[in-house]
mmCIF file of C-alpha atoms in Angstrom:
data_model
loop_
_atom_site.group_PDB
_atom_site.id
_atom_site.type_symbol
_atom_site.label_atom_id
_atom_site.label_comp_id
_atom_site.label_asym_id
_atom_site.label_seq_id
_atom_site.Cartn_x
_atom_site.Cartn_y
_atom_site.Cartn_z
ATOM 1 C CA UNK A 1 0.000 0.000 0.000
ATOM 2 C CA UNK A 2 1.153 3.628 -0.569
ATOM 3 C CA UNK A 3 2.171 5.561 2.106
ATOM 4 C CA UNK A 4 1.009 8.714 3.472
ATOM 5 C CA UNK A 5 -1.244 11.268 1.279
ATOM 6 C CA UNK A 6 -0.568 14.868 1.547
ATOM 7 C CA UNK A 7 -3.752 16.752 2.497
ATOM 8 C CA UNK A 8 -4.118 18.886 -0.354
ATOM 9 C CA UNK A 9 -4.046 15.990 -2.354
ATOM 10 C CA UNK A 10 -7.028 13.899 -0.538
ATOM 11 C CA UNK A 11 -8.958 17.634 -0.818
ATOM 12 C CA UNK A 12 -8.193 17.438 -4.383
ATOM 13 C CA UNK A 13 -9.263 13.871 -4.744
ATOM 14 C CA UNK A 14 -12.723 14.399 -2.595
ATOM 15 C CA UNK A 15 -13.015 17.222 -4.857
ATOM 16 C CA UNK A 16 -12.853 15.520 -7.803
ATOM 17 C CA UNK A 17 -15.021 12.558 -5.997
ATOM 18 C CA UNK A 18 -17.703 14.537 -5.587
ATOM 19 C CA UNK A 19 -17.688 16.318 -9.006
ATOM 20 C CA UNK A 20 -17.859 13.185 -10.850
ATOM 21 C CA UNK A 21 -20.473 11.732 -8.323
ATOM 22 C CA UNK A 22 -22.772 14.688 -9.253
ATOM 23 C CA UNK A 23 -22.039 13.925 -13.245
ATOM 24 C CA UNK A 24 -22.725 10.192 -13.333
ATOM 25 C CA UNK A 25 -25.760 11.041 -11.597
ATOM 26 C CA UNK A 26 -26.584 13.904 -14.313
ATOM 27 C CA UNK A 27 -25.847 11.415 -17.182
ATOM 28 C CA UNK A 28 -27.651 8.554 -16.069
ATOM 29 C CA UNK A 29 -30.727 10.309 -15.565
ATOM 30 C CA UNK A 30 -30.091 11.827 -18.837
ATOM 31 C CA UNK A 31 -29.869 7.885 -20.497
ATOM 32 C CA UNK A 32 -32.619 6.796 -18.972
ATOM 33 C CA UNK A 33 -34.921 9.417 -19.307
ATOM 34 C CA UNK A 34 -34.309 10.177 -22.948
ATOM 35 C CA UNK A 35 -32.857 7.195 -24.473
ATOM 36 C CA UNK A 36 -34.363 4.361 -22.209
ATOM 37 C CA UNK A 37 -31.382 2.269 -21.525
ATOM 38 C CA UNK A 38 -31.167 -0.978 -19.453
ATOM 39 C CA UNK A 39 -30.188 -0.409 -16.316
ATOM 40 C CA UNK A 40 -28.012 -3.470 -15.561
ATOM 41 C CA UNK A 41 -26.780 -3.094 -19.116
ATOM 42 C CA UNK A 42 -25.410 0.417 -18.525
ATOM 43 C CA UNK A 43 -23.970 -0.795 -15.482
ATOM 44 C CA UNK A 44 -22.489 -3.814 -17.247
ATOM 45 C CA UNK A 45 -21.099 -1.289 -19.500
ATOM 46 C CA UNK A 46 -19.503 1.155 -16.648
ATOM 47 C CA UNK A 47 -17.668 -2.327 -15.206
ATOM 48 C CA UNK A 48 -15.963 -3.019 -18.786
ATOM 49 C CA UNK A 49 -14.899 0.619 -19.202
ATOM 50 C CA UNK A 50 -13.287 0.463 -15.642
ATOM 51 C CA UNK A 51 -11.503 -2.396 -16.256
ATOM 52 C CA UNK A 52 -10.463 -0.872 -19.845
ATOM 53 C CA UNK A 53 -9.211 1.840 -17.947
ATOM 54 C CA UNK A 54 -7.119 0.145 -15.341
ATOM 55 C CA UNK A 55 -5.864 -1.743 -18.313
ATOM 56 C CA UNK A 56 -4.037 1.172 -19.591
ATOM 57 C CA UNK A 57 -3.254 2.474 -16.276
ATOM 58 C CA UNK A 58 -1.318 -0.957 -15.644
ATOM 59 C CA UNK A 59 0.384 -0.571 -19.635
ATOM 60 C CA UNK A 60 1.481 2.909 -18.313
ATOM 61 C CA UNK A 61 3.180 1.634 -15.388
ATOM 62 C CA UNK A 62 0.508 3.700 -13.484
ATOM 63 C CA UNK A 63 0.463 0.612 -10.713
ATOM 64 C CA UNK A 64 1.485 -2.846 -10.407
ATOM 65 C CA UNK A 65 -0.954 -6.049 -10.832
ATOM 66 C CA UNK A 66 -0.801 -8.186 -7.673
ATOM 67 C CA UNK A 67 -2.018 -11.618 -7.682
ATOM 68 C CA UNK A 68 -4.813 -11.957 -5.308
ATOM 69 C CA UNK A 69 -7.580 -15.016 -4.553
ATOM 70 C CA UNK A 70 -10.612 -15.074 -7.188
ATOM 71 C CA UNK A 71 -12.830 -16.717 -4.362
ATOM 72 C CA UNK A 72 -11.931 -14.048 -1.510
ATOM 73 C CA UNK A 73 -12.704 -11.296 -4.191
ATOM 74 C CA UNK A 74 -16.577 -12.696 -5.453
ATOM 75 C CA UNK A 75 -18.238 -11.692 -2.482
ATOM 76 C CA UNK A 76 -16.792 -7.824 -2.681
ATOM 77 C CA UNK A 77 -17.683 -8.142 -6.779
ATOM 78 C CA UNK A 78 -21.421 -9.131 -5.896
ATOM 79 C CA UNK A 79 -21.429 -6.165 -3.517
ATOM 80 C CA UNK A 80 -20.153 -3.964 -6.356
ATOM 81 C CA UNK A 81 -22.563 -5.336 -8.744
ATOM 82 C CA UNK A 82 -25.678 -4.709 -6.303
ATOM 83 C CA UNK A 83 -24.678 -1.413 -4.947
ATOM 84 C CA UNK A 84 -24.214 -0.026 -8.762
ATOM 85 C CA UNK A 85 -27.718 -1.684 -9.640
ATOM 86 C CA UNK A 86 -29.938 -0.525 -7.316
ATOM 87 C CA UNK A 87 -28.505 2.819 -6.981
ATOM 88 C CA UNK A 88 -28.944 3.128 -10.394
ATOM 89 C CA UNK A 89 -32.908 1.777 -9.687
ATOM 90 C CA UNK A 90 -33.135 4.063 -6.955
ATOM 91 C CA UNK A 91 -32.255 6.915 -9.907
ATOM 92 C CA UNK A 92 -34.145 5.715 -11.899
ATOM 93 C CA UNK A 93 -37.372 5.489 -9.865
ATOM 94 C CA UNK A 94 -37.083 8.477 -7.641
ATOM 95 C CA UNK A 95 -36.633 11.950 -8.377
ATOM 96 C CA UNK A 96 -32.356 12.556 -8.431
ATOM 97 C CA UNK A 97 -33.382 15.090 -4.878
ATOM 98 C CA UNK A 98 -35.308 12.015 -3.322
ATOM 99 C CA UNK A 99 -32.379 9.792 -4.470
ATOM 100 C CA UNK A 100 -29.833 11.908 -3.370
ATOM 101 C CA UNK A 101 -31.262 12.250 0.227
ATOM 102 C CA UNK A 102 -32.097 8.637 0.798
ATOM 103 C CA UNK A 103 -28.710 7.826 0.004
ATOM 104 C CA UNK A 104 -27.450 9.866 3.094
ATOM 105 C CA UNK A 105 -29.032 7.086 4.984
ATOM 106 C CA UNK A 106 -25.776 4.629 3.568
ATOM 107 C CA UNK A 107 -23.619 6.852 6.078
ATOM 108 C CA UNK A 108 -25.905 5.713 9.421
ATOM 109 C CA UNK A 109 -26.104 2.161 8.201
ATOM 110 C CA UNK A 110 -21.722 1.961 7.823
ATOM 111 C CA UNK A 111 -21.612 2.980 11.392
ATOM 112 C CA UNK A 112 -24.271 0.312 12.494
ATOM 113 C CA UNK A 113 -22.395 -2.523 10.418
ATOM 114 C CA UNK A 114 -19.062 -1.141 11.372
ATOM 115 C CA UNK A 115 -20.200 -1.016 15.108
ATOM 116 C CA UNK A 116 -21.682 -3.982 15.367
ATOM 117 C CA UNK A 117 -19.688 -6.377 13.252
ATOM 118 C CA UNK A 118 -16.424 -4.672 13.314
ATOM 119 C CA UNK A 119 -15.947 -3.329 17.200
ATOM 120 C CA UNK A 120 -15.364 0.087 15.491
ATOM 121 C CA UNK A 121 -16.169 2.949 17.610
ATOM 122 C CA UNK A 122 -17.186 6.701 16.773
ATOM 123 C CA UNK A 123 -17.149 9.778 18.471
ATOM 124 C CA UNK A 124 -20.558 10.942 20.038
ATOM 125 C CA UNK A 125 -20.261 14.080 17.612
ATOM 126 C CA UNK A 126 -20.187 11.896 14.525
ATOM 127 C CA UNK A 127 -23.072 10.267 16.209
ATOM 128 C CA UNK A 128 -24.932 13.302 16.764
ATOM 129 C CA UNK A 129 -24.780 14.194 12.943
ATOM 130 C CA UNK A 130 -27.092 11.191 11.732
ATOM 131 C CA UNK A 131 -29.852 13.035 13.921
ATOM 132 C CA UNK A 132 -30.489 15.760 11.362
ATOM 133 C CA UNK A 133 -29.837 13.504 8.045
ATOM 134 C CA UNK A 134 -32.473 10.414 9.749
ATOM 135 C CA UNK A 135 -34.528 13.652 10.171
ATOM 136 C CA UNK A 136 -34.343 14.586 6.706
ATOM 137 C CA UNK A 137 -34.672 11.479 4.834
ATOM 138 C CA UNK A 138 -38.046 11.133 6.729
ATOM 139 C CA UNK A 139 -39.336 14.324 6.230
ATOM 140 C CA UNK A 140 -38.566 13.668 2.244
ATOM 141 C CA UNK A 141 -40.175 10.691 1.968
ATOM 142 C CA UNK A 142 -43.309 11.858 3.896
ATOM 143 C CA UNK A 143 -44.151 15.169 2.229
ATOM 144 C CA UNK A 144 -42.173 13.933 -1.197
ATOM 145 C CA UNK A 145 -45.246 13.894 -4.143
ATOM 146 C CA UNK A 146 -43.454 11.755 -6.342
ATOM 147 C CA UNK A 147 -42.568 9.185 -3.245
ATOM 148 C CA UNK A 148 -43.675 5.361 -4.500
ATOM 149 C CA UNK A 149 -42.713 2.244 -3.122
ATOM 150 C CA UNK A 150 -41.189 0.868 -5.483
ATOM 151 C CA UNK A 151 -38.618 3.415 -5.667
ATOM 152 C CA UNK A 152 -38.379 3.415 -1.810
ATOM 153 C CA UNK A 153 -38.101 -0.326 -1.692
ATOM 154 C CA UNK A 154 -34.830 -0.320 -4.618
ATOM 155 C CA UNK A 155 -33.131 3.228 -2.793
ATOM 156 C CA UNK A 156 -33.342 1.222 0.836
ATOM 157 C CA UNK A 157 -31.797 -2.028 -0.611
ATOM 158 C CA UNK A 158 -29.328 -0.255 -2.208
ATOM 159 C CA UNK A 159 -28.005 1.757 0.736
ATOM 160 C CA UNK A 160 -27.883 -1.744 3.114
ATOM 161 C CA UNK A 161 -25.796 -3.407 0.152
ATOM 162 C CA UNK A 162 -23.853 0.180 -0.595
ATOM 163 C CA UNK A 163 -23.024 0.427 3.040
ATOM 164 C CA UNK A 164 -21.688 -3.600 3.301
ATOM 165 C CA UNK A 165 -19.569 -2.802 -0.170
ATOM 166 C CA UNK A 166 -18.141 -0.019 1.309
ATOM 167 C CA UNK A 167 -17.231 -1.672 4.379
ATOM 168 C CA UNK A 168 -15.800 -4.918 2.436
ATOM 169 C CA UNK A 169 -13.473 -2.368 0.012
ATOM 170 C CA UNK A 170 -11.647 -0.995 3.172
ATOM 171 C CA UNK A 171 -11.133 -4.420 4.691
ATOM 172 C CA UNK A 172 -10.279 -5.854 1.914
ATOM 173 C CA UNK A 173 -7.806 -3.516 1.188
ATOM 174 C CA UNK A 174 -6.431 -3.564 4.743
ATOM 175 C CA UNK A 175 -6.475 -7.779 3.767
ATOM 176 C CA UNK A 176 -4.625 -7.873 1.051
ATOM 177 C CA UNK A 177 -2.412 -4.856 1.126
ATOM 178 C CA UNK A 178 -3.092 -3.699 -2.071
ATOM 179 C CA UNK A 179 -4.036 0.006 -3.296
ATOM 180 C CA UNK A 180 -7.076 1.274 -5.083
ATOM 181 C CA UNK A 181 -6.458 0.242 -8.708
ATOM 182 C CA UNK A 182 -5.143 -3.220 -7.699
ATOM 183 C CA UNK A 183 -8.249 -4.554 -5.937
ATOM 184 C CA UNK A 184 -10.500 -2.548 -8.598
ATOM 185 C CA UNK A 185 -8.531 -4.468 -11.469
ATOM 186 C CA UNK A 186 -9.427 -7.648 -10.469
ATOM 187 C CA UNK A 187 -13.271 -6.597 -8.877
ATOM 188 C CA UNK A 188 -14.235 -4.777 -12.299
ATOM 189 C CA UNK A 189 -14.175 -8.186 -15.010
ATOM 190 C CA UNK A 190 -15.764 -10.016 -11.976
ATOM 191 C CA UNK A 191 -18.935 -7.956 -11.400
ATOM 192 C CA UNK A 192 -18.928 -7.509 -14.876
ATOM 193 C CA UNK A 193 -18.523 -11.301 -15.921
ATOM 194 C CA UNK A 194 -21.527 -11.721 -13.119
ATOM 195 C CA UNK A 195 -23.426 -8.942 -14.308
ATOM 196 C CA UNK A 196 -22.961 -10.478 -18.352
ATOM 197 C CA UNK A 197 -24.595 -13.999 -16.886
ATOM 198 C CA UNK A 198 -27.534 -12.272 -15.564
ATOM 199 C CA UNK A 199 -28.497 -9.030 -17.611
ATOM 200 C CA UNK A 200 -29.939 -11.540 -20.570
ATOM 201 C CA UNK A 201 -32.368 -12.973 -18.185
ATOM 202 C CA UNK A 202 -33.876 -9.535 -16.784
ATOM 203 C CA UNK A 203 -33.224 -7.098 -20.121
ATOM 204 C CA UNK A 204 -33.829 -7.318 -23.492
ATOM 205 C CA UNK A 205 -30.742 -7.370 -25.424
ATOM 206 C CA UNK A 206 -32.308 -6.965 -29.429
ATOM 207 C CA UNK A 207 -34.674 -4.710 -30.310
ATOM 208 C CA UNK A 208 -35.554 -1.056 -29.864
ATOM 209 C CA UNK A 209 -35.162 -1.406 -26.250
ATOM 210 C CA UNK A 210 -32.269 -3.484 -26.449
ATOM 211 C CA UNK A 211 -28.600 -2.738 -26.655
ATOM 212 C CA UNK A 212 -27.513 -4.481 -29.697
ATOM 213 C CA UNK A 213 -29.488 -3.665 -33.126
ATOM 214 C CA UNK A 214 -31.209 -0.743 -31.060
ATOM 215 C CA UNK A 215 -31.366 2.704 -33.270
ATOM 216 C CA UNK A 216 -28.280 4.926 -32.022
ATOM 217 C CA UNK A 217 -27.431 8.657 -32.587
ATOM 218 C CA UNK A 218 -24.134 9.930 -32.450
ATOM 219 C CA UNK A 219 -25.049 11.980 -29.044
ATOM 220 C CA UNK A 220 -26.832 8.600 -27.380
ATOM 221 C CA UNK A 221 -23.020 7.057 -27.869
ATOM 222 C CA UNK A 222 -21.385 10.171 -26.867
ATOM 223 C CA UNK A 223 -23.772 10.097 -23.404
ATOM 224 C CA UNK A 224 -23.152 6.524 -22.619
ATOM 225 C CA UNK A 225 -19.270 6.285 -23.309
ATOM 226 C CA UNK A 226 -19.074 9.229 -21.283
ATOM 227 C CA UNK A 227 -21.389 7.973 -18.273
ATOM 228 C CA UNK A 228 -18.687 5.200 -18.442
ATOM 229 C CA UNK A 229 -15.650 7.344 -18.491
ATOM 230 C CA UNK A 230 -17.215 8.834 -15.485
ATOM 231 C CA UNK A 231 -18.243 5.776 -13.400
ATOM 232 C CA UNK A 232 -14.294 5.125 -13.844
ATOM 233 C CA UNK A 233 -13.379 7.827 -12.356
ATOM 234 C CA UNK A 234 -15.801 7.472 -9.703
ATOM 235 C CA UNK A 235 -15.389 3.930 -9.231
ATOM 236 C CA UNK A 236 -11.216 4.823 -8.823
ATOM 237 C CA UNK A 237 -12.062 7.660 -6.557
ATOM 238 C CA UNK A 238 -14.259 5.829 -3.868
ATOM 239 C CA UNK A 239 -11.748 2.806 -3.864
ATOM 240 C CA UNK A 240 -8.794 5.576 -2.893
ATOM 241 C CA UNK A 241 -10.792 7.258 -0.698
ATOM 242 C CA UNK A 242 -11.652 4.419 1.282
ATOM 243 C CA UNK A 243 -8.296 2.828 1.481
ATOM 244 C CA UNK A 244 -6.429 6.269 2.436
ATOM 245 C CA UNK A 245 -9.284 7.640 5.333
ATOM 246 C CA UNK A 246 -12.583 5.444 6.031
ATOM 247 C CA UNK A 247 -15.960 4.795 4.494
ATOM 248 C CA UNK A 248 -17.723 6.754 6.929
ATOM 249 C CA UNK A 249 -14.861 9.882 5.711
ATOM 250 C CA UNK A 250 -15.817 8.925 2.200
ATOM 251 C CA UNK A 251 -19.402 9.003 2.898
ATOM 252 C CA UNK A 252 -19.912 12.751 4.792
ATOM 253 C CA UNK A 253 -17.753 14.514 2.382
ATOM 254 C CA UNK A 254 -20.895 13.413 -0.364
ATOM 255 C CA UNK A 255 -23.594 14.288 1.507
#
């Protein structure tokens, strides 16, 4: 693992975390609003171009591929695969302000698991800020017009399986001693080899609402590759994050 981070630099990378949080979310509501796309296809899509990307990150000498176990790595890969799903439900179901403020909730739920599984303990002012965001997140979904259940139901999973994958990326990073782009190169062709076994039996692959065959402009391309130059970045970002503070760091500086 790399030693210690300057602080300007982890501002500059939160920075840039946050920034490209705020444009995937942009873009995807963008795809599926005006050009319908699969959801588990786009996200299929995002894991290819991240591993693309690490690719020639690892040709560029950027980092060094370590060998690490397959089997130790499937359960963090299904983790990646639901927390990218059904936050990308949860956006696509709920308004992107409903979204955004029932994914604070992932922030409470890390200290639970972390708590409770992990004998971590938090200062009683950390504590004291999930008061106003619990207080939020209810008042939202109460008074919010477009609130449905089905939205709800896909935003709540996906915080419960955001917060374990969050958890798993800084232990497993801790575990193996690797840094963010190692565990990512071997995580991204996972979820998306899992992802490529199930997306046939839940989305149509030919037709007009399909991805192959489907009738493509020049700016629907131009949207998704960059929704998956984005997620990259993103995806990158959160794993460096996590390994150089804590998901519960990671978490606060988005909300």
């Amino acid at each position: 693992m790399a030693g210690p981070v300057s602080s300007r630099f982890l501002v500059l990378c939160l920075f840039s975390n946050v920034s490209c949080s705020i444009a995937i979310v942009l873009l995807n509501k963008w795809i599926y609003v005006n050009i319908g796309f699969p959801n588990m296809t786009l996200t299929l899509l995002h894991f290819i171009i991240t591993f693309l990307g690490l690719v020639i990150c690892q040709l560029l000498n950027i980092f060094q591929v370590k060998a690490l176990p397959i089997m130790k790595m499937i359960p963090l890969s299904l983790t990646f695969c639901g927390f990218v799903v059904f936050t990308n439900f949860s956006l696509q179901h709920n308004t992107v302000g409903t979204y955004q403020i029932i994914k604070s909730m992932t922030t409470p739920t890390i200290i639970i698991i972390q708590t409770s599984f992990y004998k971590k303990e938090f200062s009683t002012k950390i504590k004291l800020t999930l008061v106003p965001i619990t207080i939020g997140v209810f008042l939202n979904s109460y008074y919010d017009v477009k609130f449905n259940v089905v939205g709800t139901v896909y935003a709540s999973v996906g915080v419960l399986v955001t917060s374990l994958y969050q958890v798993w990326v800084a232990e497993k990073q801790q575990e193996f001693q690797v840094n963010s782009m190692q565990l990512l190169y071997y995580q991204a062709p996972l979820s998306a080899l899992i992802l490529l076994l199930i997306v046939p039996f839940f989305e149509p692959i030919f037709g007009t609402k399909g991805t192959i065959f489907r009738p493509w402009s020049l700016i629907d391309i131009a949207m998704v590759l960059a929704s998956g130059a984005v997620a990259f970045a993103v995806n990158l970002s959160i794993f460096w994050i996590i390994g150089n503070t804590s998901p519960v760091t990671y978490l606060f500086q988005n909300i």
